[in-house]
Coordinates of C-alpha atoms in Angstrom, one line a residue:
M1 CA 15.1 -19.1 8.4
S2 CA 11.6 -18.2 9.5
N3 CA 10.8 -16.7 12.9
C4 CA 7.2 -17.6 13.7
S5 CA 7.2 -15.9 17.1
S6 CA 7.6 -12.5 15.6
C7 CA 5.4 -13.1 12.5
P8 CA 2.3 -10.9 12.2
S9 CA 0.4 -13.8 10.7
K10 CA 1.3 -16.5 13.3
S11 CA -2.2 -16.7 14.7
S12 CA -3.7 -17.6 11.3
C13 CA -0.8 -19.4 9.6
K14 CA -1.5 -23.0 8.7
S15 CA 2.0 -23.8 7.2
Q16 CA 4.5 -22.9 10.0
S17 CA 6.4 -26.2 9.4
T18 CA 7.0 -25.4 5.7
C19 CA 7.2 -21.6 6.0
N20 CA 9.9 -19.9 4.0
I21 CA 9.3 -16.3 5.2
E22 CA 12.3 -14.7 6.8
N23 CA 11.4 -12.4 9.7
N24 CA 13.9 -10.0 11.2
P25 CA 14.1 -10.7 14.9
K26 CA 15.0 -7.1 15.5
N27 CA 11.6 -6.0 14.2
N28 CA 8.2 -6.2 15.8
I29 CA 5.5 -5.6 13.2
K30 CA 1.9 -6.2 14.3
K31 CA 0.0 -6.0 11.0
I32 CA 1.1 -6.0 7.4
I33 CA -1.3 -4.8 4.8
G34 CA -0.7 -4.9 1.1
V35 CA -2.3 -2.2 -1.1
M36 CA -2.9 -3.7 -4.6
S37 CA -4.8 -2.7 -7.7
G38 CA -4.2 -5.2 -10.5
K39 CA -3.8 -2.2 -12.9
G40 CA -1.8 1.0 -12.9
G41 CA -3.2 4.5 -12.8
V42 CA -6.0 4.0 -10.3
G43 CA -4.2 5.9 -7.4
K44 CA -3.0 3.0 -5.4
S45 CA 0.2 4.7 -4.2
T46 CA -1.8 7.8 -3.3
I47 CA -4.3 5.8 -1.2
T48 CA -1.4 4.0 0.5
A49 CA 0.1 7.4 1.5
L50 CA -3.3 8.6 2.7
L51 CA -4.0 5.5 4.8
A52 CA -0.5 5.8 6.3
K53 CA -1.1 9.4 7.2
K54 CA -4.5 8.6 8.7
L55 CA -3.2 5.7 10.8
N56 CA -0.3 7.8 12.0
K57 CA -2.7 10.6 13.0
M58 CA -4.7 8.1 15.0
G59 CA -1.6 7.3 17.1
Y60 CA -0.3 4.2 15.4
K61 CA 3.3 3.5 14.5
V62 CA 3.3 3.2 10.7
G63 CA 5.7 2.2 7.9
I64 CA 5.4 2.0 4.1
L65 CA 7.4 -0.5 2.0
D66 CA 7.4 0.6 -1.6
S67 CA 7.5 -2.7 -3.5
D68 CA 6.8 -1.0 -6.9
I69 CA 10.5 -1.2 -7.8
T70 CA 10.2 0.0 -11.4
G71 CA 7.7 2.7 -10.6
P72 CA 8.3 4.0 -7.1
S73 CA 6.3 7.0 -6.0
I74 CA 6.1 6.8 -2.2
P75 CA 9.1 9.1 -1.6
R76 CA 7.6 12.0 -3.5
L77 CA 4.1 11.4 -2.1
M78 CA 5.5 11.4 1.4
G79 CA 7.6 14.5 0.9
V80 CA 11.0 12.8 1.3
S81 CA 12.1 12.3 -2.3
N82 CA 15.5 13.9 -1.7
E83 CA 16.4 11.6 1.2
R84 CA 18.7 8.5 1.0
A85 CA 18.6 5.3 3.0
I86 CA 21.7 4.3 4.9
S87 CA 23.3 1.0 5.8
P88 CA 26.2 1.6 8.3
N89 CA 27.2 -2.1 8.5
G90 CA 26.4 -3.1 4.9
K91 CA 23.4 -5.3 6.0
D92 CA 20.9 -3.5 8.1
I93 CA 19.1 -0.8 6.2
Y94 CA 17.6 2.2 8.0
P95 CA 14.3 3.6 6.6
V96 CA 13.7 7.2 5.7
I97 CA 11.5 8.8 8.3
T98 CA 9.0 11.6 7.3
K99 CA 8.3 14.7 9.4
E100 CA 5.2 12.9 10.7
N101 CA 7.5 10.0 11.9
I102 CA 6.3 7.5 9.3
K103 CA 9.0 5.1 8.3
T104 CA 9.4 4.5 4.5
M105 CA 11.6 2.4 2.3
S106 CA 11.9 2.7 -1.5
V107 CA 14.4 1.9 -4.2
N108 CA 14.4 5.7 -5.0
Y109 CA 16.4 6.2 -1.7
M110 CA 19.2 4.2 -3.3
V111 CA 19.7 6.1 -6.6
D112 CA 21.2 9.4 -7.4
N113 CA 18.3 10.7 -9.4
E114 CA 14.6 9.8 -8.9
N115 CA 14.2 9.9 -12.8
Q116 CA 16.8 7.2 -13.1
P117 CA 15.1 4.0 -14.5
I118 CA 15.4 0.7 -12.6
V119 CA 16.3 -1.7 -15.5
W120 CA 16.5 -5.0 -13.5
K121 CA 15.3 -8.5 -14.3
G122 CA 12.6 -10.2 -12.3
P123 CA 14.8 -12.2 -9.8
L124 CA 16.7 -9.1 -8.7
I125 CA 13.5 -7.1 -8.3
G126 CA 12.0 -9.9 -6.2
N127 CA 15.1 -10.2 -4.0
T128 CA 15.1 -6.4 -3.4
V129 CA 11.5 -6.6 -2.2
K130 CA 12.5 -9.4 0.2
Q131 CA 15.4 -7.4 1.4
F132 CA 13.2 -4.3 2.1
Y133 CA 11.2 -6.5 4.4
R134 CA 13.9 -8.6 6.0
D135 CA 16.9 -6.2 6.3
V136 CA 15.2 -2.8 6.9
M137 CA 15.2 -1.8 10.6
W138 CA 11.5 -1.2 10.9
E139 CA 11.7 -2.0 14.6
E140 CA 8.3 -1.4 16.4
L141 CA 5.4 -0.9 14.0
D142 CA 1.7 -1.3 14.4
Y143 CA 1.1 -1.2 10.7
L144 CA 3.4 -1.8 7.7
L145 CA 1.7 -0.8 4.4
I146 CA 3.1 -2.4 1.3
D147 CA 2.5 -0.3 -1.9
M148 CA 2.4 -3.1 -4.5
P149 CA 3.0 -2.8 -8.2
P150 CA 0.1 -3.1 -10.6
G151 CA -0.7 -6.5 -12.0
T152 CA -0.3 -10.1 -10.9
G153 CA 3.4 -10.7 -11.9
D154 CA 6.6 -11.6 -10.1
V155 CA 6.6 -8.9 -7.5
A156 CA 3.0 -9.4 -6.4
L157 CA 3.8 -13.2 -6.1
T158 CA 7.0 -12.4 -4.1
V159 CA 5.1 -10.2 -1.7
M160 CA 2.3 -12.7 -1.1
Q161 CA 4.7 -15.7 -0.6
S162 CA 7.6 -14.0 1.2
I163 CA 6.0 -11.4 3.5
P164 CA 3.4 -12.5 6.2
L165 CA 0.5 -10.3 5.0
T166 CA -2.3 -9.7 7.4
G167 CA -4.5 -8.9 4.4
I168 CA -4.9 -6.9 1.2
V169 CA -6.8 -3.7 0.3
M170 CA -7.8 -3.6 -3.3
V171 CA -8.0 -0.3 -5.1
S172 CA -10.3 0.2 -8.1
V173 CA -12.1 2.8 -10.1
P174 CA -15.8 2.6 -11.2
Q175 CA -15.3 1.2 -14.7
D176 CA -16.2 -2.2 -16.0
M177 CA -12.8 -2.9 -17.6
I178 CA -10.9 -2.0 -14.4
S179 CA -13.2 -4.3 -12.4
M180 CA -12.3 -7.2 -14.6
I181 CA -8.6 -6.6 -14.2
V182 CA -8.9 -6.1 -10.4
A183 CA -10.8 -9.4 -10.3
K184 CA -7.7 -11.1 -11.5
A185 CA -5.7 -9.7 -8.6
V186 CA -8.5 -10.7 -6.2
N187 CA -8.4 -14.3 -7.5
M188 CA -4.7 -14.4 -7.2
A189 CA -4.9 -13.4 -3.6
K190 CA -7.5 -16.1 -3.0
M191 CA -5.4 -18.7 -4.7
L192 CA -2.6 -17.9 -2.2
N193 CA -4.9 -17.8 0.8
I194 CA -4.4 -14.1 1.4
D195 CA -7.3 -12.3 3.1
I196 CA -8.9 -9.5 1.1
L197 CA -9.9 -6.8 3.5
G198 CA -12.1 -5.0 1.0
V199 CA -12.1 -2.5 -1.9
V200 CA -11.4 1.2 -2.0
E201 CA -13.0 2.8 -5.0
N202 CA -11.0 5.8 -6.1
M203 CA -12.2 8.6 -8.4
S204 CA -15.7 7.5 -7.5
Y205 CA -17.4 10.8 -8.0
I206 CA -16.9 14.6 -8.3
Q207 CA -18.7 17.0 -6.0
C208 CA -20.3 20.2 -7.2
P209 CA -18.6 23.2 -5.6
D210 CA -21.9 25.2 -5.6
C211 CA -24.4 22.7 -4.3
D212 CA -22.3 19.8 -2.9
K213 CA -24.2 17.3 -5.0
K214 CA -22.2 14.1 -5.8
I215 CA -21.9 13.5 -9.5
K216 CA -21.0 10.0 -10.5
L217 CA -19.5 9.5 -14.0
F218 CA -20.6 5.9 -13.8
E219 CA -23.8 4.8 -12.2
G220 CA -22.2 2.3 -9.9
E221 CA -24.1 -0.7 -11.1
E222 CA -21.0 -2.4 -12.3
T223 CA -19.3 -1.8 -9.0
E224 CA -22.1 -3.3 -7.0
K225 CA -22.2 -6.3 -9.4
F226 CA -18.4 -6.7 -9.1
L227 CA -18.5 -6.6 -5.3
S228 CA -21.4 -9.0 -5.1
E229 CA -19.8 -11.5 -7.5
M230 CA -16.4 -11.4 -5.7
N231 CA -17.9 -11.4 -2.2
L232 CA -16.0 -8.2 -1.3
K233 CA -16.7 -5.3 1.1
L234 CA -16.6 -1.8 -0.2
L235 CA -14.4 0.0 2.3
G236 CA -15.0 3.5 1.0
E237 CA -15.3 5.8 -2.0
L238 CA -12.9 8.6 -2.6
P239 CA -13.9 11.6 -4.8
M240 CA -11.9 13.0 -7.7
T241 CA -10.8 16.3 -6.3
K242 CA -7.9 18.7 -6.6
E243 CA -6.9 18.0 -3.1
I244 CA -6.1 14.3 -3.9
V245 CA -4.6 15.2 -7.3
N246 CA -2.3 17.8 -5.7
I247 CA -0.9 15.2 -3.3
T248 CA 1.1 13.9 -6.2
H249 CA 2.8 17.2 -6.7
N250 CA 3.0 18.5 -3.1
G251 CA 3.2 15.5 -0.9
V252 CA 0.6 14.6 1.7
N253 CA 0.1 17.6 3.9
E254 CA -3.0 18.6 5.8
I255 CA -6.2 16.7 4.9
S256 CA -9.6 18.3 4.7
K257 CA -12.4 17.3 7.1
E258 CA -14.3 15.7 4.3
L259 CA -11.4 13.5 3.1
D260 CA -10.4 12.8 6.7
S261 CA -13.9 11.5 7.4
I262 CA -13.8 9.1 4.4
L263 CA -10.3 7.8 5.4
T264 CA -11.6 7.3 9.0
G265 CA -14.3 5.0 7.6
I266 CA -11.8 3.0 5.5
V267 CA -9.3 2.6 8.4
N268 CA -11.9 1.6 10.8
N269 CA -12.9 -1.3 8.5
I270 CA -9.3 -2.6 8.2
K271 CA -7.6 -2.0 11.5

């Protein structure tokens, strides 16, 4: 049963009489933002982790729901891959909390080995995502970020229909083929009346270590055309640097001033 009074989207919802979203009355989540790419390998999970880190640093209470059930990476990115979620009463699930006090939930907290594959069919995966929203004790959160799987399949549909999203951040890279695939995800969100907050372009450029000149592998014309055609805002551009690459191996630790400045601009555009 839906609980409109505690729904983050209650002010903009136009279907409260037919809503099938199940909100946990024990939770109070102010904003829920999906991070989506349409395609794998563009750094969506890394950007989710970076945004969570930045929001947390700004004083907000933050959680991450890892809805990429078959390819979860949030536990490792957040430095808690060896932790396990607990459910004392068999229903309520308690999230794993990072050293920065960011609450996280992932299917990797429920398996013995993070390399163990999740070989589940669509309905079971979808129900798990719903359970991570409905049954996890998120309690008080300013922001819940949802790391969505690539593509426009069952899980993306489940998230958009079963979780009251405030909006979606799209992640792309400056390449024509990627823009075409991301456009499919954008159009899916529009079909389901989900607000698109804008696009984060990852791997946008490299920076010369000697002269600090920004070098773009692609001229950026395709990106500008894509944003214009889709009527989207560019939230920010992240460089291809060792700092970001190393996050995958070492977890999100301290962030450089340059990267922090970029993330500040992105967060200020979505909060």
